[in-house]
Amino acid sequence: MRPEPEKLVKEAVERARASGLRRTKALEDVLSILIDACQPLTLADIAESKDLDSGADKATVYRLLMKLEERSLIRRLGLHDRSAYYTMILPGEHSDYLICNDCGRIEKLDIACPVQVLEKQIAKKSGFKKLYHELEFFGQCPDCAEKVG
Amino acid sequence: MRPEPEKLVKEAVERARASGLRRTKALEDVLSILIDACQPLTLADIAESKDLDSGADKATVYRLLMKLEERSLIRRLGLHDRSAYYTMILPGEHSDYLICNDCGRIEKLDIACPVQVLEKQIAKKSGFKKLYHELEFFGQCPDCAEKVG
DNA sequence: ATACATGCAAACATTTTGCTTTGGC
DNA sequence: GCCAAAGCAAAATGTTTGCATGTAT
């Protein structure tokens, strides 16, 4: 486990407080669960966790996650809306993407992907079969930056 | 645009056929739309596309996507279930993941991420603000490989 | 005291399934 | 003609919101 998880939680709670959130049991629980997990969790994972001592409602956890995301304490993974995205697998073609978090525009990146080499190493080390990867860059595109400032 | 998209469609239809699917108008439409798009599309994108000449039902498109994914003609992006995943943003910490497509297990990768350098280049070139990236490796973990063979 | 946070339940959106009919092989 | 695929509609799942109440500040 990570060094001093309690300290990380404490700091995270402080950052949350500094950003305007109130110190509630639910907030502390959610941050603690996310930090202990060391990996991405779903709303259900958190809301049904035995470590959610406050027994907070799913809606409460949901609203906390929204607020924490707005304040950049946490991040929501993947293409950011609730639908599944599909893409062709074309022989000899690999794609990475550049996505605007504000307008959702997805742009294909024409780059030499530096991950291919790493992928081979990981395949060997982990013993995973049929290994492939996804690499996405997210941010705010120039158009959207102009609109909001 | 890509060289000879018609040819790519034709080949994709052939691969679909070879894998046991019947040549239907809906199949041709869906493959053609995905190939022309050059980027990931949602079920709705496809089912409501003006290029879906057959006017195929959403359920039909859905079932086609499932079949095409099983047969590895297309890929579904992101962590593969329908829920959103959240993760802590910790100062100075960046994480990449290794995920099993069969059992869904998510493992944190302790690697020096080779994308950081690239990220800076992309930030400069694209003009995107607040740039960050996600890198995930997917495959079949040893346990699952053993189970199915 | 006030405004933010919560709980519960209802509304939503998207995905997934059941069943009958159509059509590729 | 047979079985996969399509169409329509309903069920399932996960997310989001409304409103009355509780609570941190």
Tab-separated table of C-alpha atoms in Angstrom, chain A residues 25-120:
chain	number	residue	atom	x	y	z
A	25	LYS	CA	-18.871	12.043	7.062
A	26	ALA	CA	-19.897	11.108	3.535
A	27	LEU	CA	-17.156	13.285	2.053
A	28	GLU	CA	-14.498	11.742	4.259
A	29	ASP	CA	-15.717	8.240	3.487
A	30	VAL	CA	-15.766	8.751	-0.261
A	31	LEU	CA	-12.293	10.266	-0.373
A	32	SER	CA	-10.952	7.571	1.875
A	33	ILE	CA	-12.449	4.807	-0.226
A	34	LEU	CA	-11.098	6.269	-3.467
A	35	ILE	CA	-7.637	6.703	-2.006
A	36	ASP	CA	-7.487	3.239	-0.469
A	37	ALA	CA	-8.686	1.623	-3.654
A	38	CYS	CA	-5.636	2.626	-5.711
A	39	GLN	CA	-7.760	2.092	-8.773
A	40	PRO	CA	-10.815	3.467	-10.532
A	41	LEU	CA	-14.144	2.766	-8.859
A	42	THR	CA	-17.732	3.037	-9.995
A	43	LEU	CA	-20.496	4.863	-8.215
A	44	ALA	CA	-21.873	1.496	-7.138
A	45	ASP	CA	-18.469	0.355	-5.871
A	46	ILE	CA	-18.401	3.328	-3.555
A	47	ALA	CA	-22.053	3.536	-2.567
A	48	GLU	CA	-22.109	-0.148	-1.655
A	49	SER	CA	-18.685	-0.285	-0.055
A	50	LYS	CA	-18.517	-1.651	3.459
A	51	ASP	CA	-16.123	1.206	4.159
A	52	LEU	CA	-18.865	3.740	3.589
A	53	ASP	CA	-19.426	3.961	7.324
A	54	SER	CA	-21.878	6.824	7.039
A	55	GLY	CA	-24.108	4.574	4.947
A	56	ALA	CA	-24.612	7.514	2.608
A	57	ASP	CA	-27.228	7.246	-0.095
A	58	LYS	CA	-26.288	6.544	-3.702
A	59	ALA	CA	-27.572	9.984	-4.687
A	60	THR	CA	-25.393	11.602	-2.080
A	61	VAL	CA	-22.331	9.761	-3.270
A	62	TYR	CA	-23.231	10.683	-6.819
A	63	ARG	CA	-23.480	14.366	-5.993
A	64	LEU	CA	-20.226	14.248	-4.099
A	65	LEU	CA	-18.490	12.671	-7.065
A	66	MET	CA	-19.819	15.442	-9.331
A	67	LYS	CA	-18.533	18.101	-6.984
A	68	LEU	CA	-15.172	16.435	-6.528
A	69	GLU	CA	-14.797	16.130	-10.279
A	70	GLU	CA	-15.669	19.790	-10.875
A	71	ARG	CA	-13.057	20.717	-8.330
A	72	SER	CA	-10.477	18.401	-9.935
A	73	LEU	CA	-10.002	16.229	-6.885
A	74	ILE	CA	-11.069	13.227	-8.847
A	75	ARG	CA	-11.314	12.320	-12.506
A	76	ARG	CA	-13.890	10.401	-14.459
A	77	LEU	CA	-12.220	8.006	-16.869
A	78	GLY	CA	-13.130	7.404	-20.461
A	79	LEU	CA	-14.974	9.293	-23.138
A	80	HIS	CA	-17.050	11.595	-21.096
A	81	ASP	CA	-20.693	10.893	-21.675
A	82	ARG	CA	-22.739	7.905	-20.801
A	83	SER	CA	-22.675	6.041	-24.025
A	84	ALA	CA	-20.379	3.341	-25.286
A	85	TYR	CA	-18.071	4.182	-28.174
A	86	TYR	CA	-17.144	1.784	-30.947
A	87	THR	CA	-14.394	1.993	-33.478
A	88	MET	CA	-13.205	-0.106	-36.414
A	89	ILE	CA	-10.206	-2.321	-35.999
A	90	LEU	CA	-8.382	-1.995	-39.282
A	91	PRO	CA	-5.405	-4.193	-40.109
A	92	GLY	CA	-2.182	-2.344	-39.427
A	93	GLU	CA	-3.919	0.718	-38.093
A	94	HIS	CA	-3.729	2.013	-34.557
A	95	SER	CA	-5.322	5.204	-33.335
A	96	ASP	CA	-4.895	7.531	-30.439
A	97	TYR	CA	-7.296	10.378	-29.800
A	98	LEU	CA	-7.419	13.958	-28.648
A	99	ILE	CA	-10.693	14.833	-26.969
A	100	CYS	CA	-12.111	18.114	-25.730
A	101	ASN	CA	-13.689	17.791	-22.312
A	102	ASP	CA	-15.937	20.769	-22.970
A	103	CYS	CA	-17.396	20.231	-26.447
A	104	GLY	CA	-16.672	16.524	-26.706
A	105	ARG	CA	-15.021	16.765	-30.082
A	106	ILE	CA	-12.880	13.734	-30.831
A	107	GLU	CA	-9.894	14.141	-33.072
A	108	LYS	CA	-7.755	11.365	-34.377
A	109	LEU	CA	-4.073	11.783	-33.645
A	110	ASP	CA	-1.607	11.062	-36.386
A	111	ILE	CA	1.332	10.264	-34.226
A	112	ALA	CA	3.838	7.520	-33.899
A	113	CYS	CA	2.499	5.899	-30.790
A	114	PRO	CA	5.316	5.447	-28.295
A	115	VAL	CA	3.479	2.782	-26.399
A	116	GLN	CA	3.950	-0.104	-28.796
A	117	VAL	CA	7.321	-1.016	-27.351
A	118	LEU	CA	6.041	-0.799	-23.815
A	119	GLU	CA	3.100	-2.981	-24.786
A	120	LYS	CA	5.407	-5.843	-25.679
